[in-house]
Amino acid sequence: MKSFLILAATAAALTAEPVKIQLPAPPPAIAPGPGSELLLGHCMICHSAEYFTTQPPLGAEKWRAIVDKMRVTFGSPLPEDQVDAVVAYLAKNYGPEEKSAPAQPAAK
């Protein structure tokens, strides 16, 4: 009887439909380009890429307000002389006139 159950279970496993597994989408990555290294080094110590990629398209003035708030209120280590470069990067890549294609996640 035991060998019959093993044989029946094996036959059922061989004739069963293949299991399909849907993996979640990989997390977004920030857009490459001038200023991305500043974002990686100063902003992404607290924020994930989703923070930037899911924001509504903001112009330079609004991005500057956010960067200033992060520096003044929350103590971001971004030096003042690099604020313009970060704001320019954010406005170009995550602004209302976004020109770059969505970034692909880095290969592991």
PDB file of N, CA, C and O in Angstrom, residues 46-98:
ATOM      1  N   CYS A  46      19.707  58.302   3.507  1.00  0.00           N
ATOM      2  CA  CYS A  46      18.435  58.239   4.230  1.00  0.00           C
ATOM      3  C   CYS A  46      17.273  57.799   3.336  1.00  0.00           C
ATOM      4  O   CYS A  46      16.351  57.151   3.803  1.00  0.00           O
ATOM      5  N   HIS A  47      17.310  58.204   2.067  1.00  0.00           N
ATOM      6  CA  HIS A  47      16.202  57.941   1.144  1.00  0.00           C
ATOM      7  C   HIS A  47      16.540  56.800   0.197  1.00  0.00           C
ATOM      8  O   HIS A  47      17.687  56.632  -0.186  1.00  0.00           O
ATOM      9  N   SER A  48      15.501  56.081  -0.214  1.00  0.00           N
ATOM     10  CA  SER A  48      15.664  55.072  -1.266  1.00  0.00           C
ATOM     11  C   SER A  48      15.388  55.739  -2.609  1.00  0.00           C
ATOM     12  O   SER A  48      14.903  56.876  -2.667  1.00  0.00           O
ATOM     13  N   ALA A  49      15.655  55.034  -3.677  1.00  0.00           N
ATOM     14  CA  ALA A  49      15.389  55.568  -5.014  1.00  0.00           C
ATOM     15  C   ALA A  49      13.902  55.874  -5.205  1.00  0.00           C
ATOM     16  O   ALA A  49      13.548  56.781  -5.958  1.00  0.00           O
ATOM     17  N   GLU A  50      13.037  55.137  -4.520  1.00  0.00           N
ATOM     18  CA  GLU A  50      11.605  55.377  -4.636  1.00  0.00           C
ATOM     19  C   GLU A  50      11.224  56.795  -4.230  1.00  0.00           C
ATOM     20  O   GLU A  50      10.285  57.369  -4.756  1.00  0.00           O
ATOM     21  N   TYR A  51      11.966  57.369  -3.296  1.00  0.00           N
ATOM     22  CA  TYR A  51      11.658  58.737  -2.859  1.00  0.00           C
ATOM     23  C   TYR A  51      11.700  59.688  -4.046  1.00  0.00           C
ATOM     24  O   TYR A  51      10.841  60.558  -4.191  1.00  0.00           O
ATOM     25  N   PHE A  52      12.686  59.543  -4.896  1.00  0.00           N
ATOM     26  CA  PHE A  52      12.857  60.448  -6.033  1.00  0.00           C
ATOM     27  C   PHE A  52      11.976  60.047  -7.212  1.00  0.00           C
ATOM     28  O   PHE A  52      11.419  60.901  -7.886  1.00  0.00           O
ATOM     29  N   THR A  53      11.856  58.759  -7.450  1.00  0.00           N
ATOM     30  CA  THR A  53      11.139  58.290  -8.637  1.00  0.00           C
ATOM     31  C   THR A  53       9.621  58.344  -8.481  1.00  0.00           C
ATOM     32  O   THR A  53       8.912  58.254  -9.486  1.00  0.00           O
ATOM     33  N   THR A  54       9.120  58.485  -7.272  1.00  0.00           N
ATOM     34  CA  THR A  54       7.668  58.524  -7.076  1.00  0.00           C
ATOM     35  C   THR A  54       7.144  59.918  -6.754  1.00  0.00           C
ATOM     36  O   THR A  54       5.945  60.083  -6.563  1.00  0.00           O
ATOM     37  N   GLN A  55       8.021  60.910  -6.701  1.00  0.00           N
ATOM     38  CA  GLN A  55       7.580  62.283  -6.466  1.00  0.00           C
ATOM     39  C   GLN A  55       6.844  62.798  -7.704  1.00  0.00           C
ATOM     40  O   GLN A  55       7.160  62.406  -8.826  1.00  0.00           O
ATOM     41  N   PRO A  56       5.895  63.699  -7.511  1.00  0.00           N
ATOM     42  CA  PRO A  56       5.330  64.342  -8.700  1.00  0.00           C
ATOM     43  C   PRO A  56       6.439  65.159  -9.363  1.00  0.00           C
ATOM     44  O   PRO A  56       7.409  65.535  -8.699  1.00  0.00           O
ATOM     45  N   PRO A  57       6.344  65.417 -10.648  1.00  0.00           N
ATOM     46  CA  PRO A  57       7.391  66.201 -11.322  1.00  0.00           C
ATOM     47  C   PRO A  57       7.493  67.596 -10.712  1.00  0.00           C
ATOM     48  O   PRO A  57       6.542  68.366 -10.750  1.00  0.00           O
ATOM     49  N   LEU A  58       8.637  67.900 -10.127  1.00  0.00           N
ATOM     50  CA  LEU A  58       8.843  69.184  -9.460  1.00  0.00           C
ATOM     51  C   LEU A  58       9.890  69.997 -10.209  1.00  0.00           C
ATOM     52  O   LEU A  58      10.880  69.458 -10.679  1.00  0.00           O
ATOM     53  N   GLY A  59       9.680  71.279 -10.274  1.00  0.00           N
ATOM     54  CA  GLY A  59      10.652  72.176 -10.882  1.00  0.00           C
ATOM     55  C   GLY A  59      11.791  72.470  -9.915  1.00  0.00           C
ATOM     56  O   GLY A  59      11.770  72.083  -8.740  1.00  0.00           O
ATOM     57  N   ALA A  60      12.773  73.196 -10.405  1.00  0.00           N
ATOM     58  CA  ALA A  60      13.978  73.493  -9.613  1.00  0.00           C
ATOM     59  C   ALA A  60      13.652  74.217  -8.316  1.00  0.00           C
ATOM     60  O   ALA A  60      14.251  73.931  -7.270  1.00  0.00           O
ATOM     61  N   GLU A  61      12.719  75.143  -8.352  1.00  0.00           N
ATOM     62  CA  GLU A  61      12.392  75.916  -7.146  1.00  0.00           C
ATOM     63  C   GLU A  61      11.860  75.009  -6.034  1.00  0.00           C
ATOM     64  O   GLU A  61      12.257  75.123  -4.876  1.00  0.00           O
ATOM     65  N   LYS A  62      10.985  74.091  -6.391  1.00  0.00           N
ATOM     66  CA  LYS A  62      10.425  73.182  -5.379  1.00  0.00           C
ATOM     67  C   LYS A  62      11.461  72.168  -4.912  1.00  0.00           C
ATOM     68  O   LYS A  62      11.518  71.826  -3.729  1.00  0.00           O
ATOM     69  N   TRP A  63      12.297  71.678  -5.840  1.00  0.00           N
ATOM     70  CA  TRP A  63      13.359  70.761  -5.411  1.00  0.00           C
ATOM     71  C   TRP A  63      14.328  71.483  -4.470  1.00  0.00           C
ATOM     72  O   TRP A  63      14.789  70.911  -3.491  1.00  0.00           O
ATOM     73  N   ARG A  64      14.628  72.758  -4.765  1.00  0.00           N
ATOM     74  CA  ARG A  64      15.522  73.520  -3.887  1.00  0.00           C
ATOM     75  C   ARG A  64      14.918  73.642  -2.484  1.00  0.00           C
ATOM     76  O   ARG A  64      15.619  73.496  -1.485  1.00  0.00           O
ATOM     77  N   ALA A  65      13.623  73.884  -2.404  1.00  0.00           N
ATOM     78  CA  ALA A  65      12.966  73.986  -1.097  1.00  0.00           C
ATOM     79  C   ALA A  65      13.091  72.669  -0.334  1.00  0.00           C
ATOM     80  O   ALA A  65      13.344  72.666   0.882  1.00  0.00           O
ATOM     81  N   ILE A  66      12.932  71.554  -1.034  1.00  0.00           N
ATOM     82  CA  ILE A  66      13.061  70.243  -0.378  1.00  0.00           C
ATOM     83  C   ILE A  66      14.504  70.013   0.068  1.00  0.00           C
ATOM     84  O   ILE A  66      14.753  69.575   1.198  1.00  0.00           O
ATOM     85  N   VAL A  67      15.464  70.310  -0.798  1.00  0.00           N
ATOM     86  CA  VAL A  67      16.880  70.119  -0.449  1.00  0.00           C
ATOM     87  C   VAL A  67      17.242  71.010   0.736  1.00  0.00           C
ATOM     88  O   VAL A  67      17.915  70.557   1.673  1.00  0.00           O
ATOM     89  N   ASP A  68      16.800  72.257   0.713  1.00  0.00           N
ATOM     90  CA  ASP A  68      17.087  73.159   1.835  1.00  0.00           C
ATOM     91  C   ASP A  68      16.471  72.642   3.132  1.00  0.00           C
ATOM     92  O   ASP A  68      17.100  72.691   4.195  1.00  0.00           O
ATOM     93  N   LYS A  69      15.240  72.126   3.051  1.00  0.00           N
ATOM     94  CA  LYS A  69      14.591  71.566   4.245  1.00  0.00           C
ATOM     95  C   LYS A  69      15.391  70.375   4.774  1.00  0.00           C
ATOM     96  O   LYS A  69      15.590  70.243   5.984  1.00  0.00           O
ATOM     97  N   MET A  70      15.861  69.522   3.874  1.00  0.00           N
ATOM     98  CA  MET A  70      16.645  68.360   4.301  1.00  0.00           C
ATOM     99  C   MET A  70      17.946  68.799   4.979  1.00  0.00           C
ATOM    100  O   MET A  70      18.371  68.204   5.967  1.00  0.00           O
ATOM    101  N   ARG A  71      18.572  69.843   4.460  1.00  0.00           N
ATOM    102  CA  ARG A  71      19.838  70.325   5.029  1.00  0.00           C
ATOM    103  C   ARG A  71      19.608  71.028   6.369  1.00  0.00           C
ATOM    104  O   ARG A  71      20.274  70.732   7.352  1.00  0.00           O
ATOM    105  N   VAL A  72      18.664  71.975   6.404  1.00  0.00           N
ATOM    106  CA  VAL A  72      18.474  72.820   7.580  1.00  0.00           C
ATOM    107  C   VAL A  72      17.708  72.093   8.686  1.00  0.00           C
ATOM    108  O   VAL A  72      18.137  72.063   9.840  1.00  0.00           O
ATOM    109  N   THR A  73      16.581  71.510   8.337  1.00  0.00           N
ATOM    110  CA  THR A  73      15.714  70.898   9.340  1.00  0.00           C
ATOM    111  C   THR A  73      16.182  69.513   9.775  1.00  0.00           C
ATOM    112  O   THR A  73      16.163  69.184  10.949  1.00  0.00           O
ATOM    113  N   PHE A  74      16.610  68.701   8.786  1.00  0.00           N
ATOM    114  CA  PHE A  74      16.927  67.314   9.099  1.00  0.00           C
ATOM    115  C   PHE A  74      18.416  67.002   9.141  1.00  0.00           C
ATOM    116  O   PHE A  74      18.812  65.870   9.388  1.00  0.00           O
ATOM    117  N   GLY A  75      19.271  67.993   8.874  1.00  0.00           N
ATOM    118  CA  GLY A  75      20.716  67.797   9.023  1.00  0.00           C
ATOM    119  C   GLY A  75      21.391  67.001   7.931  1.00  0.00           C
ATOM    120  O   GLY A  75      22.402  66.342   8.184  1.00  0.00           O
ATOM    121  N   SER A  76      20.887  67.068   6.710  1.00  0.00           N
ATOM    122  CA  SER A  76      21.556  66.373   5.607  1.00  0.00           C
ATOM    123  C   SER A  76      23.006  66.861   5.503  1.00  0.00           C
ATOM    124  O   SER A  76      23.278  68.043   5.632  1.00  0.00           O
ATOM    125  N   PRO A  77      23.934  65.941   5.252  1.00  0.00           N
ATOM    126  CA  PRO A  77      25.344  66.331   5.174  1.00  0.00           C
ATOM    127  C   PRO A  77      25.734  66.970   3.839  1.00  0.00           C
ATOM    128  O   PRO A  77      26.912  67.206   3.584  1.00  0.00           O
ATOM    129  N   LEU A  78      24.774  67.274   2.981  1.00  0.00           N
ATOM    130  CA  LEU A  78      25.074  67.878   1.684  1.00  0.00           C
ATOM    131  C   LEU A  78      25.689  69.261   1.888  1.00  0.00           C
ATOM    132  O   LEU A  78      25.059  70.148   2.464  1.00  0.00           O
ATOM    133  N   PRO A  79      26.935  69.458   1.432  1.00  0.00           N
ATOM    134  CA  PRO A  79      27.559  70.781   1.574  1.00  0.00           C
ATOM    135  C   PRO A  79      26.814  71.833   0.753  1.00  0.00           C
ATOM    136  O   PRO A  79      26.269  71.546  -0.323  1.00  0.00           O
ATOM    137  N   GLU A  80      26.791  73.047   1.265  1.00  0.00           N
ATOM    138  CA  GLU A  80      26.062  74.131   0.600  1.00  0.00           C
ATOM    139  C   GLU A  80      26.545  74.361  -0.825  1.00  0.00           C
ATOM    140  O   GLU A  80      25.752  74.675  -1.709  1.00  0.00           O
ATOM    141  N   ASP A  81      27.844  74.175  -1.074  1.00  0.00           N
ATOM    142  CA  ASP A  81      28.366  74.420  -2.421  1.00  0.00           C
ATOM    143  C   ASP A  81      27.969  73.327  -3.428  1.00  0.00           C
ATOM    144  O   ASP A  81      28.271  73.442  -4.612  1.00  0.00           O
ATOM    145  N   GLN A  82      27.284  72.286  -2.979  1.00  0.00           N
ATOM    146  CA  GLN A  82      26.832  71.234  -3.891  1.00  0.00           C
ATOM    147  C   GLN A  82      25.310  71.232  -4.080  1.00  0.00           C
ATOM    148  O   GLN A  82      24.778  70.429  -4.838  1.00  0.00           O
ATOM    149  N   VAL A  83      24.636  72.146  -3.414  1.00  0.00           N
ATOM    150  CA  VAL A  83      23.177  72.220  -3.500  1.00  0.00           C
ATOM    151  C   VAL A  83      22.727  72.492  -4.931  1.00  0.00           C
ATOM    152  O   VAL A  83      21.812  71.842  -5.443  1.00  0.00           O
ATOM    153  N   ASP A  84      23.368  73.450  -5.615  1.00  0.00           N
ATOM    154  CA  ASP A  84      22.959  73.788  -6.976  1.00  0.00           C
ATOM    155  C   ASP A  84      23.050  72.575  -7.903  1.00  0.00           C
ATOM    156  O   ASP A  84      22.167  72.360  -8.742  1.00  0.00           O
ATOM    157  N   ALA A  85      24.104  71.793  -7.766  1.00  0.00           N
ATOM    158  CA  ALA A  85      24.277  70.613  -8.624  1.00  0.00           C
ATOM    159  C   ALA A  85      23.191  69.571  -8.352  1.00  0.00           C
ATOM    160  O   ALA A  85      22.665  68.955  -9.281  1.00  0.00           O
ATOM    161  N   VAL A  86      22.848  69.371  -7.090  1.00  0.00           N
ATOM    162  CA  VAL A  86      21.803  68.399  -6.740  1.00  0.00           C
ATOM    163  C   VAL A  86      20.442  68.880  -7.249  1.00  0.00           C
ATOM    164  O   VAL A  86      19.682  68.108  -7.836  1.00  0.00           O
ATOM    165  N   VAL A  87      20.153  70.155  -7.056  1.00  0.00           N
ATOM    166  CA  VAL A  87      18.877  70.713  -7.524  1.00  0.00           C
ATOM    167  C   VAL A  87      18.784  70.607  -9.042  1.00  0.00           C
ATOM    168  O   VAL A  87      17.737  70.215  -9.585  1.00  0.00           O
ATOM    169  N   ALA A  88      19.866  70.917  -9.749  1.00  0.00           N
ATOM    170  CA  ALA A  88      19.864  70.813 -11.211  1.00  0.00           C
ATOM    171  C   ALA A  88      19.615  69.370 -11.653  1.00  0.00           C
ATOM    172  O   ALA A  88      18.843  69.111 -12.580  1.00  0.00           O
ATOM    173  N   TYR A  89      20.265  68.421 -10.987  1.00  0.00           N
ATOM    174  CA  TYR A  89      20.064  67.002 -11.308  1.00  0.00           C
ATOM    175  C   TYR A  89      18.595  66.603 -11.086  1.00  0.00           C
ATOM    176  O   TYR A  89      17.978  65.970 -11.934  1.00  0.00           O
ATOM    177  N   LEU A  90      18.053  66.965  -9.931  1.00  0.00           N
ATOM    178  CA  LEU A  90      16.673  66.593  -9.614  1.00  0.00           C
ATOM    179  C   LEU A  90      15.681  67.224 -10.584  1.00  0.00           C
ATOM    180  O   LEU A  90      14.757  66.553 -11.055  1.00  0.00           O
ATOM    181  N   ALA A  91      15.872  68.506 -10.893  1.00  0.00           N
ATOM    182  CA  ALA A  91      14.951  69.185 -11.806  1.00  0.00           C
ATOM    183  C   ALA A  91      15.033  68.586 -13.210  1.00  0.00           C
ATOM    184  O   ALA A  91      14.010  68.435 -13.888  1.00  0.00           O
ATOM    185  N   LYS A  92      16.229  68.231 -13.642  1.00  0.00           N
ATOM    186  CA  LYS A  92      16.392  67.662 -14.980  1.00  0.00           C
ATOM    187  C   LYS A  92      15.779  66.269 -15.076  1.00  0.00           C
ATOM    188  O   LYS A  92      15.104  65.936 -16.042  1.00  0.00           O
ATOM    189  N   ASN A  93      16.033  65.437 -14.075  1.00  0.00           N
ATOM    190  CA  ASN A  93      15.619  64.039 -14.137  1.00  0.00           C
ATOM    191  C   ASN A  93      14.253  63.750 -13.532  1.00  0.00           C
ATOM    192  O   ASN A  93      13.624  62.747 -13.876  1.00  0.00           O
ATOM    193  N   TYR A  94      13.791  64.595 -12.623  1.00  0.00           N
ATOM    194  CA  TYR A  94      12.517  64.356 -11.945  1.00  0.00           C
ATOM    195  C   TYR A  94      11.662  65.617 -11.947  1.00  0.00           C
ATOM    196  O   TYR A  94      10.886  65.850 -11.024  1.00  0.00           O
ATOM    197  N   GLY A  95      11.825  66.427 -12.986  1.00  0.00           N
ATOM    198  CA  GLY A  95      11.062  67.652 -13.117  1.00  0.00           C
ATOM    199  C   GLY A  95       9.934  67.502 -14.109  1.00  0.00           C
ATOM    200  O   GLY A  95       9.750  66.442 -14.716  1.00  0.00           O
ATOM    201  N   PRO A  96       9.199  68.591 -14.325  1.00  0.00           N
ATOM    202  CA  PRO A  96       8.060  68.530 -15.231  1.00  0.00           C
ATOM    203  C   PRO A  96       8.451  68.277 -16.682  1.00  0.00           C
ATOM    204  O   PRO A  96       7.641  67.817 -17.468  1.00  0.00           O
ATOM    205  N   GLU A  97       9.686  68.548 -17.027  1.00  0.00           N
ATOM    206  CA  GLU A  97      10.145  68.322 -18.397  1.00  0.00           C
ATOM    207  C   GLU A  97      11.213  67.244 -18.425  1.00  0.00           C
ATOM    208  O   GLU A  97      12.251  67.386 -19.057  1.00  0.00           O
ATOM    209  N   GLU A  98      10.952  66.148 -17.722  1.00  0.00           N
ATOM    210  CA  GLU A  98      11.904  65.043 -17.622  1.00  0.00           C
ATOM    211  C   GLU A  98      12.304  64.573 -19.016  1.00  0.00           C
ATOM    212  O   GLU A  98      11.478  64.312 -19.868  1.00  0.00           O
TER     213      GLU A  98
END
